Coordinates of C-alpha atoms in Angstrom, one line a residue:
Chain A
M1 CA 0.0 0.0 0.0
K2 CA 1.1 3.5 -0.7
P3 CA 1.5 5.7 2.4
F4 CA -1.6 7.8 3.4
T5 CA -2.8 9.8 6.3
Y6 CA -6.0 9.1 8.1
E7 CA -8.7 11.1 9.8
R8 CA -12.1 10.5 11.3
A9 CA -14.5 13.2 10.2
R10 CA -16.8 14.7 12.9
D11 CA -19.6 15.9 10.6
A12 CA -20.7 15.4 7.0
V13 CA -19.8 18.8 5.7
A14 CA -16.3 18.7 7.3
A15 CA -15.9 15.3 5.6
A16 CA -16.9 16.7 2.2
R17 CA -14.6 19.6 2.7
A18 CA -11.7 17.4 3.6
A19 CA -12.4 15.3 0.5
T20 CA -11.7 18.2 -1.9
R21 CA -8.0 17.8 -1.0
P22 CA -6.1 16.2 -3.9
G23 CA -5.7 12.4 -3.3
A24 CA -8.3 12.3 -0.6
K25 CA -10.9 9.6 -0.4
F26 CA -13.8 8.6 1.9
L27 CA -13.4 5.4 3.8
A28 CA -16.6 3.5 4.9
G29 CA -16.4 -0.3 5.3
G30 CA -13.2 -0.5 3.2
T31 CA -13.8 -3.9 1.8
N32 CA -13.4 -2.7 -1.8
L33 CA -11.1 0.3 -1.3
L34 CA -8.5 -1.5 0.8
D35 CA -8.4 -4.5 -1.5
L36 CA -7.7 -2.1 -4.4
M37 CA -5.1 -0.1 -2.3
K38 CA -3.2 -3.3 -1.7
I39 CA -2.6 -3.8 -5.4
E40 CA -2.1 -0.1 -5.9
V41 CA -5.1 0.3 -8.3
E42 CA -6.2 2.9 -5.7
T43 CA -3.5 5.1 -4.3
P44 CA -5.2 7.7 -2.1
T45 CA -2.9 9.9 0.0
H46 CA -5.5 10.7 2.6
L47 CA -8.5 8.7 4.0
I48 CA -11.5 10.3 5.6
D49 CA -13.2 7.7 7.8
V50 CA -17.0 8.4 7.9
Q51 CA -17.9 5.9 10.6
D52 CA -18.6 8.6 13.3
L53 CA -21.1 10.6 11.2
K54 CA -24.1 8.8 12.6
L55 CA -25.2 7.7 9.1
D56 CA -26.0 4.1 10.3
R57 CA -29.8 4.4 10.8
I58 CA -32.8 3.3 8.7
E59 CA -35.8 5.5 9.3
K60 CA -39.2 6.1 7.8
T61 CA -39.7 9.0 5.4
R62 CA -42.6 11.4 5.5
E63 CA -43.7 10.0 2.1
G64 CA -44.0 6.5 3.5
G65 CA -40.7 5.2 2.2
L66 CA -37.4 4.5 4.0
R67 CA -34.2 6.5 4.4
I68 CA -31.2 4.3 4.6
G69 CA -28.1 5.9 6.1
A70 CA -25.0 5.7 3.9
F71 CA -23.1 3.8 6.6
V72 CA -25.8 1.1 7.2
T73 CA -24.1 -2.2 6.6
N74 CA -25.3 -4.6 3.9
T75 CA -26.2 -7.2 6.6
A76 CA -28.2 -4.6 8.6
L77 CA -30.0 -3.5 5.5
A78 CA -30.9 -7.0 4.3
A79 CA -32.0 -7.9 7.8
D80 CA -34.2 -4.9 8.5
E81 CA -37.8 -6.1 9.0
R82 CA -39.3 -3.3 6.9
V83 CA -36.9 -4.0 4.0
R84 CA -37.6 -7.8 4.1
R85 CA -41.4 -7.1 4.2
D86 CA -41.8 -4.2 1.7
Y87 CA -38.6 -4.2 -0.4
G88 CA -37.8 -7.9 -0.6
V89 CA -35.9 -7.6 -3.8
L90 CA -33.3 -5.5 -2.0
S91 CA -32.8 -8.0 0.8
R92 CA -32.6 -10.8 -1.8
A93 CA -30.1 -9.0 -3.9
I94 CA -27.8 -8.2 -1.0
V95 CA -27.7 -11.7 0.4
A96 CA -27.0 -13.0 -3.1
G97 CA -23.7 -11.1 -3.1
A98 CA -20.4 -11.4 -1.3
S99 CA -19.9 -13.4 1.9
G100 CA -21.3 -13.0 5.4
Q101 CA -18.0 -11.5 6.6
L102 CA -18.0 -8.9 3.8
R103 CA -21.7 -8.0 4.2
N104 CA -21.1 -7.3 7.9
K105 CA -18.5 -4.6 6.9
A106 CA -19.6 -3.3 3.5
T107 CA -21.9 -0.3 3.6
T108 CA -24.8 1.0 1.5
A109 CA -22.8 4.0 0.0
G110 CA -19.7 1.8 -0.4
N111 CA -21.8 -0.7 -2.4
L112 CA -23.1 2.1 -4.6
L113 CA -19.6 3.1 -5.4
Q114 CA -18.1 -0.4 -5.8
R115 CA -15.6 -0.5 -8.6
T116 CA -15.7 -3.0 -11.4
R117 CA -14.3 -6.5 -11.2
C118 CA -13.0 -6.4 -14.8
P119 CA -9.7 -8.4 -14.5
Y120 CA -7.9 -5.8 -16.7
F121 CA -8.8 -3.1 -14.2
Y122 CA -7.2 -5.1 -11.4
D123 CA -4.0 -6.0 -13.3
T124 CA -1.8 -2.9 -13.3
N125 CA 0.3 -4.4 -16.1
M126 CA -2.7 -4.1 -18.5
A127 CA -4.0 -1.1 -20.3
C128 CA -7.2 0.2 -18.7
N129 CA -8.9 3.5 -19.5
K130 CA -10.7 3.3 -16.2
R131 CA -7.6 2.9 -14.1
K132 CA -5.3 5.1 -16.3
P133 CA -7.3 7.3 -18.6
G134 CA -6.1 7.2 -22.2
S135 CA -4.1 4.0 -21.8
G136 CA -6.4 1.9 -23.8
C137 CA -8.6 -1.2 -23.0
S138 CA -7.0 -4.6 -22.8
A139 CA -10.5 -6.1 -22.2
I140 CA -11.6 -5.4 -25.7
G141 CA -10.3 -8.3 -27.7
G142 CA -9.2 -9.9 -24.4
Y143 CA -10.9 -12.4 -22.1
S144 CA -14.3 -10.8 -21.8
R145 CA -16.6 -13.6 -20.7
Q146 CA -17.7 -11.6 -17.5
L147 CA -17.9 -8.2 -19.2
A148 CA -20.6 -5.9 -20.6
V149 CA -22.9 -6.7 -23.5
V150 CA -24.8 -3.4 -23.6
G151 CA -24.1 0.3 -23.0
S152 CA -20.4 -0.3 -23.5
S153 CA -18.1 1.9 -25.6
D154 CA -14.9 1.5 -27.6
H155 CA -13.1 2.7 -24.5
C156 CA -14.5 0.3 -21.8
I157 CA -16.5 -2.9 -21.5
A158 CA -16.5 -3.2 -17.7
T159 CA -19.6 -4.0 -15.7
N160 CA -20.9 -2.7 -12.4
P161 CA -20.5 -5.7 -10.1
S162 CA -23.0 -4.9 -7.5
D163 CA -26.2 -6.9 -6.7
M164 CA -27.6 -4.2 -4.4
N165 CA -27.4 -1.6 -7.1
V166 CA -29.7 -3.7 -9.4
A167 CA -32.4 -3.8 -6.7
M168 CA -31.9 -0.1 -5.9
R169 CA -32.5 0.7 -9.6
V170 CA -35.7 -1.4 -9.9
L171 CA -37.0 0.3 -6.7
D172 CA -36.3 3.8 -8.0
A173 CA -34.0 4.7 -5.1
V174 CA -32.7 8.2 -4.6
V175 CA -29.2 9.0 -3.5
E176 CA -28.9 11.9 -1.0
T177 CA -25.7 13.8 -0.8
V178 CA -24.1 16.9 0.8
N179 CA -21.3 18.9 -0.9
P180 CA -18.4 20.8 0.7
E181 CA -20.5 24.0 0.8
G182 CA -23.2 22.2 2.8
R183 CA -25.7 22.0 0.0
T184 CA -27.7 18.8 -0.3
R185 CA -29.1 17.2 -3.4
A186 CA -31.1 14.1 -4.3
I187 CA -29.9 12.1 -7.3
P188 CA -32.3 9.5 -8.8
I189 CA -30.5 6.2 -9.1
A190 CA -31.1 6.2 -12.8
A191 CA -29.0 9.4 -13.1
F192 CA -26.3 8.2 -10.5
H193 CA -24.2 5.6 -12.4
R194 CA -22.8 6.6 -15.8
L195 CA -22.1 4.7 -18.9
P196 CA -18.4 4.6 -19.8
G197 CA -18.5 6.6 -23.1
N198 CA -15.0 8.1 -23.5
T199 CA -14.5 8.8 -19.8
P200 CA -14.8 5.3 -18.1
H201 CA -12.9 6.6 -15.1
I202 CA -15.9 8.8 -14.2
E203 CA -18.4 6.3 -12.9
T204 CA -21.0 8.4 -11.1
T205 CA -22.4 11.9 -11.3
L206 CA -21.0 12.8 -7.9
E207 CA -19.1 16.1 -7.8
P208 CA -15.6 16.3 -6.2
G209 CA -16.0 16.1 -2.4
E210 CA -19.7 15.3 -2.6
L211 CA -20.6 12.8 0.2
I212 CA -23.4 10.3 0.0
T213 CA -25.4 10.6 3.3
A214 CA -28.4 8.3 2.6
V215 CA -30.3 6.4 0.0
T216 CA -34.1 6.8 0.1
L217 CA -36.7 4.3 -1.1
P218 CA -40.1 5.5 -2.3
R219 CA -43.4 4.1 -0.8
P220 CA -43.5 0.3 -1.2
A221 CA -44.5 -0.7 -4.8
G222 CA -46.3 -3.9 -3.7
G223 CA -46.1 -6.9 -6.0
T224 CA -43.9 -9.9 -5.8
H225 CA -40.2 -9.3 -5.4
V226 CA -37.7 -11.6 -7.1
Y227 CA -33.9 -11.5 -7.4
E228 CA -32.6 -14.2 -9.7
K229 CA -28.8 -14.5 -10.0
V230 CA -26.8 -16.7 -12.3
R231 CA -23.2 -17.3 -11.5
D232 CA -20.4 -19.8 -11.8
R233 CA -20.7 -21.1 -8.2
A234 CA -23.8 -21.5 -6.0
S235 CA -22.5 -18.9 -3.6
Y236 CA -19.9 -16.2 -3.2
A237 CA -19.4 -15.2 -6.9
F238 CA -20.2 -12.2 -9.0
A239 CA -23.2 -12.4 -11.3
L240 CA -22.9 -13.5 -15.0
V241 CA -26.4 -12.2 -15.2
S242 CA -28.9 -11.2 -12.5
V243 CA -32.5 -10.0 -12.7
A244 CA -34.3 -7.9 -10.1
A245 CA -38.0 -7.9 -10.8
V246 CA -41.1 -6.5 -9.1
V247 CA -44.1 -8.2 -10.6
Q248 CA -47.8 -7.3 -10.0
K249 CA -50.7 -9.6 -10.0
D250 CA -51.9 -8.5 -13.5
G251 CA -48.5 -9.4 -14.9
S252 CA -47.2 -5.9 -15.2
G253 CA -44.0 -5.0 -13.5
R254 CA -40.5 -3.6 -13.5
V255 CA -37.2 -5.2 -14.2
A256 CA -33.5 -4.3 -13.9
V257 CA -30.6 -6.5 -15.0
G258 CA -27.1 -6.8 -13.5
G259 CA -23.9 -8.2 -14.9
V260 CA -24.5 -6.8 -18.4
A261 CA -23.5 -3.2 -18.3
H262 CA -21.5 -0.4 -16.7
K263 CA -24.5 0.4 -14.6
P264 CA -27.6 -1.5 -13.4
W265 CA -29.5 -1.9 -16.7
R266 CA -33.1 -0.9 -16.9
V267 CA -35.1 0.3 -19.9
E268 CA -38.5 1.5 -18.7
A269 CA -39.9 1.3 -22.2
A270 CA -39.3 -2.5 -22.2
E271 CA -41.5 -3.0 -19.2
A272 CA -44.7 -2.4 -21.1
A273 CA -44.1 -5.9 -22.6
M274 CA -43.9 -7.6 -19.1
P275 CA -47.4 -9.3 -19.4
N276 CA -46.2 -10.7 -22.8
G277 CA -43.2 -12.5 -21.1
A278 CA -39.5 -12.5 -21.1
K279 CA -38.8 -12.7 -24.8
A280 CA -40.7 -9.5 -25.6
V281 CA -39.1 -7.6 -22.7
T282 CA -35.6 -8.7 -23.5
A283 CA -36.0 -7.7 -27.2
T284 CA -36.3 -4.1 -26.1
L285 CA -34.1 -4.3 -23.0
L286 CA -31.1 -5.6 -25.0
A287 CA -32.0 -4.1 -28.4
D288 CA -28.7 -2.3 -28.5
A289 CA -26.6 -5.2 -27.2
R290 CA -23.1 -5.4 -28.6
P291 CA -21.6 -8.5 -27.0
T292 CA -18.2 -10.0 -27.6
G293 CA -17.6 -13.6 -28.8
D294 CA -16.8 -14.5 -25.2
N295 CA -20.0 -13.1 -23.7
E296 CA -22.7 -13.4 -26.4
F297 CA -24.2 -16.1 -24.2
K298 CA -25.4 -13.4 -21.8
V299 CA -28.1 -12.2 -24.3
P300 CA -30.1 -15.4 -24.3
L301 CA -29.2 -15.9 -20.6
V302 CA -30.9 -12.6 -19.7
E303 CA -34.1 -13.7 -21.4
R304 CA -34.0 -17.1 -19.6
T305 CA -33.2 -15.6 -16.2
L306 CA -36.0 -13.1 -16.6
A307 CA -38.4 -16.0 -17.6
A308 CA -37.3 -17.8 -14.5
A309 CA -37.9 -14.6 -12.4
I310 CA -41.4 -14.1 -13.9
S311 CA -42.4 -17.7 -13.4
Q312 CA -41.1 -17.5 -9.8
A313 CA -43.2 -14.4 -9.2
R314 CA -46.3 -16.1 -10.7
T315 CA -46.0 -19.1 -8.4
A316 CA -45.1 -17.1 -5.3
Chain B
M1 CA 8.7 -1.9 11.3
A2 CA 9.5 -0.7 14.8
D3 CA 8.2 -3.7 16.7
S4 CA 10.4 -6.7 16.6
I5 CA 8.7 -10.1 16.4
E6 CA 10.0 -12.3 19.2
F7 CA 9.2 -15.9 18.4
T8 CA 10.9 -18.8 20.1
V9 CA 12.9 -20.8 17.6
S10 CA 10.6 -22.9 15.5
R11 CA 10.7 -24.5 12.0
R12 CA 8.8 -21.6 10.7
G13 CA 11.1 -19.1 12.4
M14 CA 14.1 -20.8 10.8
I15 CA 12.6 -20.6 7.3
V16 CA 11.6 -17.0 7.7
G17 CA 15.0 -16.1 9.1
G18 CA 16.7 -17.9 6.2
A19 CA 14.7 -16.2 3.6
A20 CA 15.3 -12.8 5.2
T21 CA 19.1 -13.3 5.3
A22 CA 19.2 -14.4 1.7
M23 CA 17.3 -11.3 0.7
A24 CA 19.4 -9.0 2.8
A25 CA 22.5 -10.2 1.0
S26 CA 21.3 -9.0 -2.4
A27 CA 19.2 -6.1 -1.3
P28 CA 21.4 -3.2 0.0
A29 CA 22.1 -1.5 -3.4
E30 CA 18.5 -1.6 -4.4
A31 CA 17.3 -0.5 -1.0
Q32 CA 19.5 2.6 -1.1
T33 CA 18.4 3.7 -4.6
R34 CA 14.8 3.1 -3.7
K35 CA 15.0 5.0 -0.4
S36 CA 15.3 8.4 -2.1
T37 CA 12.3 8.0 -4.3
M38 CA 10.0 6.3 -1.8
P39 CA 7.6 8.7 0.0
A40 CA 8.2 9.1 3.7
D41 CA 6.2 6.8 6.0
P42 CA 3.2 8.5 7.3
P43 CA 3.3 9.3 11.1
A44 CA 2.1 6.5 13.4
M45 CA -1.3 7.0 14.9
P46 CA -2.6 5.9 18.3
V47 CA -5.3 3.2 18.5
T48 CA -6.8 1.2 21.4
L49 CA -8.1 -2.3 20.7
K50 CA -9.7 -4.6 23.2
V51 CA -8.6 -8.0 22.1
N52 CA -9.9 -11.1 23.8
G53 CA -10.9 -9.0 26.8
K54 CA -7.6 -7.2 27.2
A55 CA -7.0 -3.5 26.1
H56 CA -4.0 -2.7 24.0
A57 CA -2.8 0.8 23.3
L58 CA -0.8 0.8 20.1
S59 CA 0.8 3.3 17.8
L60 CA 0.6 2.1 14.2
D61 CA 1.4 3.1 10.6
P62 CA -2.1 3.9 9.2
R63 CA -1.6 1.2 6.6
T64 CA -1.6 -1.6 9.2
T65 CA -4.6 -3.9 8.8
L66 CA -6.4 -5.4 11.7
L67 CA -5.0 -8.8 10.6
D68 CA -1.4 -7.6 10.7
T69 CA -1.9 -5.9 14.0
L70 CA -3.1 -9.1 15.6
R71 CA -0.4 -11.2 14.1
E72 CA 2.7 -8.9 14.0
H73 CA 2.1 -6.5 16.8
L74 CA 0.1 -8.5 19.4
H75 CA 1.7 -11.9 18.3
L76 CA -1.7 -13.5 18.2
T77 CA -0.9 -15.8 15.3
G78 CA -3.9 -18.0 15.5
T79 CA -5.7 -15.7 13.0
K80 CA -4.2 -16.6 9.6
K81 CA -3.3 -14.7 6.5
G82 CA -4.5 -16.6 3.4
C83 CA -5.3 -14.5 0.4
D84 CA -5.1 -11.1 2.1
H85 CA -7.9 -9.9 -0.2
G86 CA -11.1 -11.0 1.6
Q87 CA -11.6 -14.0 -0.6
C88 CA -10.6 -17.0 1.6
G89 CA -11.9 -16.2 5.1
A90 CA -8.8 -17.4 6.9
C91 CA -8.5 -14.1 8.7
T92 CA -12.0 -14.1 10.0
V93 CA -12.4 -12.6 13.5
L94 CA -15.3 -11.2 15.6
V95 CA -15.5 -7.5 16.0
N96 CA -18.1 -6.4 18.6
G97 CA -19.5 -9.9 18.1
Q98 CA -19.8 -9.8 14.3
R99 CA -17.5 -11.7 11.9
I100 CA -15.4 -9.7 9.4
N101 CA -12.3 -10.3 7.2
S102 CA -9.6 -8.7 9.4
C103 CA -7.4 -8.4 6.2
L104 CA -9.8 -5.8 4.7
S105 CA -9.9 -3.5 7.7
L106 CA -7.5 -1.0 9.0
A107 CA -6.7 -1.2 12.7
L108 CA -7.5 2.5 12.9
Q109 CA -11.1 1.8 11.9
H110 CA -11.4 -0.2 15.1
D111 CA -10.4 2.2 17.9
G112 CA -12.3 1.1 21.0
D113 CA -13.7 -2.0 19.4
S114 CA -13.8 -5.4 21.1
I115 CA -12.1 -8.1 19.0
T116 CA -12.3 -11.8 19.6
T117 CA -9.8 -14.1 17.9
I118 CA -9.5 -17.9 18.0
E119 CA -7.3 -17.5 21.1
G120 CA -10.2 -15.8 22.8
L121 CA -12.8 -18.3 21.9
G122 CA -11.3 -21.2 23.9
T123 CA -8.0 -22.6 25.1
P124 CA -6.4 -26.0 24.7
D125 CA -7.6 -26.8 28.2
K126 CA -11.0 -25.3 27.8
L127 CA -12.1 -25.6 24.2
H128 CA -15.1 -23.6 22.9
P129 CA -17.9 -26.1 22.0
M130 CA -17.3 -25.3 18.3
Q131 CA -13.5 -26.1 18.6
A132 CA -14.4 -29.3 20.4
A133 CA -16.8 -30.3 17.6
F134 CA -14.2 -29.5 14.9
V135 CA -11.8 -31.9 16.7
R136 CA -14.5 -34.6 17.1
H137 CA -15.6 -34.4 13.5
D138 CA -12.2 -34.0 11.9
G139 CA -13.2 -30.6 10.5
Y140 CA -9.8 -29.9 9.0
Q141 CA -6.7 -31.5 7.5
C142 CA -3.8 -29.0 7.3
G143 CA -5.5 -26.7 9.8
Y144 CA -4.6 -23.4 8.2
C145 CA -8.1 -22.2 7.5
T146 CA -9.5 -23.7 10.7
P147 CA -9.3 -20.6 13.0
G148 CA -11.2 -18.6 10.4
Q149 CA -13.7 -21.4 9.9
I150 CA -14.3 -21.7 13.6
C151 CA -14.7 -17.9 14.2
S152 CA -17.1 -17.8 11.2
A153 CA -19.0 -20.9 12.3
V154 CA -19.6 -19.4 15.8
A155 CA -20.9 -16.2 14.2
V156 CA -23.1 -18.1 11.7
L157 CA -25.0 -19.8 14.5
D158 CA -25.4 -16.4 16.1
E159 CA -26.6 -14.8 12.9
I160 CA -29.2 -17.6 12.4
K161 CA -30.4 -17.0 16.0
R162 CA -30.7 -13.3 15.4
G163 CA -32.7 -13.9 12.2
V164 CA -30.2 -12.5 9.7
P165 CA -31.5 -13.6 6.3
S166 CA -29.6 -15.7 3.7
H167 CA -29.7 -16.4 0.0
V168 CA -31.2 -19.9 0.5
Q169 CA -34.0 -18.8 2.7
A170 CA -37.4 -19.7 1.1
D171 CA -39.4 -17.1 3.0
L172 CA -37.5 -13.8 3.9
N173 CA -40.0 -13.1 6.7
A174 CA -39.7 -16.4 8.4
R175 CA -37.0 -17.1 11.0
P176 CA -34.1 -18.9 9.5
Q177 CA -33.3 -22.4 10.8
A178 CA -29.9 -24.0 11.4
S179 CA -30.3 -26.5 8.6
G180 CA -27.4 -28.0 6.6
I181 CA -28.2 -25.9 3.5
E182 CA -28.4 -22.7 5.6
M183 CA -25.0 -23.3 7.3
R184 CA -23.3 -24.2 4.0
E185 CA -24.5 -21.1 2.3
R186 CA -23.5 -18.9 5.2
M187 CA -20.0 -20.5 5.3
S188 CA -19.3 -19.8 1.7
G189 CA -16.8 -17.0 2.6
N190 CA -14.5 -19.6 4.2
I191 CA -12.5 -21.7 1.8
C192 CA -10.9 -25.0 2.8
R193 CA -8.5 -26.3 0.1
C194 CA -8.1 -29.6 1.9
G195 CA -11.9 -30.0 1.4
A196 CA -13.0 -30.7 4.9
Y197 CA -16.3 -29.0 4.2
S198 CA -18.6 -32.0 5.0
N199 CA -16.9 -32.5 8.3
I200 CA -17.1 -28.8 9.1
A201 CA -20.8 -28.9 8.4
D202 CA -21.2 -31.9 10.7
A203 CA -19.3 -30.1 13.5
M204 CA -21.6 -27.1 13.1
A205 CA -24.7 -29.2 13.0
E206 CA -23.7 -30.8 16.3
V207 CA -23.2 -27.5 18.0
A208 CA -26.5 -26.2 16.5
G209 CA -28.3 -29.3 17.6
A210 CA -29.4 -30.0 14.0
K211 CA -28.7 -32.3 11.1
A212 CA -26.1 -31.3 8.5

């Protein structure tokens, strides 16, 4: 690890202000950041630990939804009684990811900001526009079985590895932040993660120093909640493809897909076809798919995983 | 590193010592040229950890992980370093009663926390019931992953008791049971390359009073 200095922030605005310093980064659970610091993919010179900011609560909102503090652990979020009852897809997605040890430490905001697991991002001997802007992309033309099939660019074909984010997207979560001047804003999850374009190193719409304080969920959407994940092992592996779905009794519903793009992939226009089944939905959802030879299997896999999710919802 | 590590002479100590000597012989020239370009070490910072019931006031380089603190500074070598990247679970310890990968946490993140390692669960004279069950069921071969497996197993039974949900639970709103499939899913963050999994599951089932 490269040397760094460490501080514990006392309040959110002070933390945001400290983060404007060049080389500074927020530290929450650390399960992703420290991993990347050990292999020097991440080389912050200053860490701002946010554990004392009292962002570890889950509370009701006035609108009848939930406000989840940025520092709430993945375990605490998945185990919350209200989340299990009203937002089951979120609990399901979280427990489908990582291990018990990691979920005890990883946080809500940290999971939102989780970096890609593209092997070329991790290997500092390889070209990667995300790790070193302008250096090229070794993944394109490389081993791309795990990588993106839609929304990718000529500069990056990495995927967002999170399960939680896919559920947050299907639930229309909103990311609440505070900036170094103390101004707050609410970013709909759809506008939070970016596609790679020609700046794959910029992964979210957060501004420098902007600190995530909470994620809010709107009123419960009802319906049957399903998270279907396909991976190489039965447990403790990243998704090849995952589907988060909220399906209503009349067959209508919403769906977001993980493991296929630089962000949780949802196309609202595709959802009109939900009562017609997985094939019709997937045709619109992945209309612009541009898979590689290694990962073209993901296109039919999305359709089949969605079919499994819909059938699971019908029999629930 | 300021703290010297005082082990009594052991086979491991000889091997480590031998490797260090061999490196020292070829290293000086490189070390000198590197020194000038290396950034200075950041100042050490104070941290207090309560480990197995005993408070320790330490002064550490901010880069020191909880795992390295336990092993290299407190000489509690029961906790093992496997992958050092949160993938194998050998470094699992309990922090304020919850299991985490100690390799993916800085010691500074744990100021004031209570940490339980394998040494704090039981002793050779007074084994923790999970340790005794691992012995009875042959829940290991080489033993390297075992401290992490046992810390994790103890926490898994507690998580089931507290109703923490898992991936294999059919009904999210029902209380989870200590069934074989539940315990296997919840132990997926602990790898055993000797493949003692079925015996580990038997040991856990015995402690849980259930069938594996």
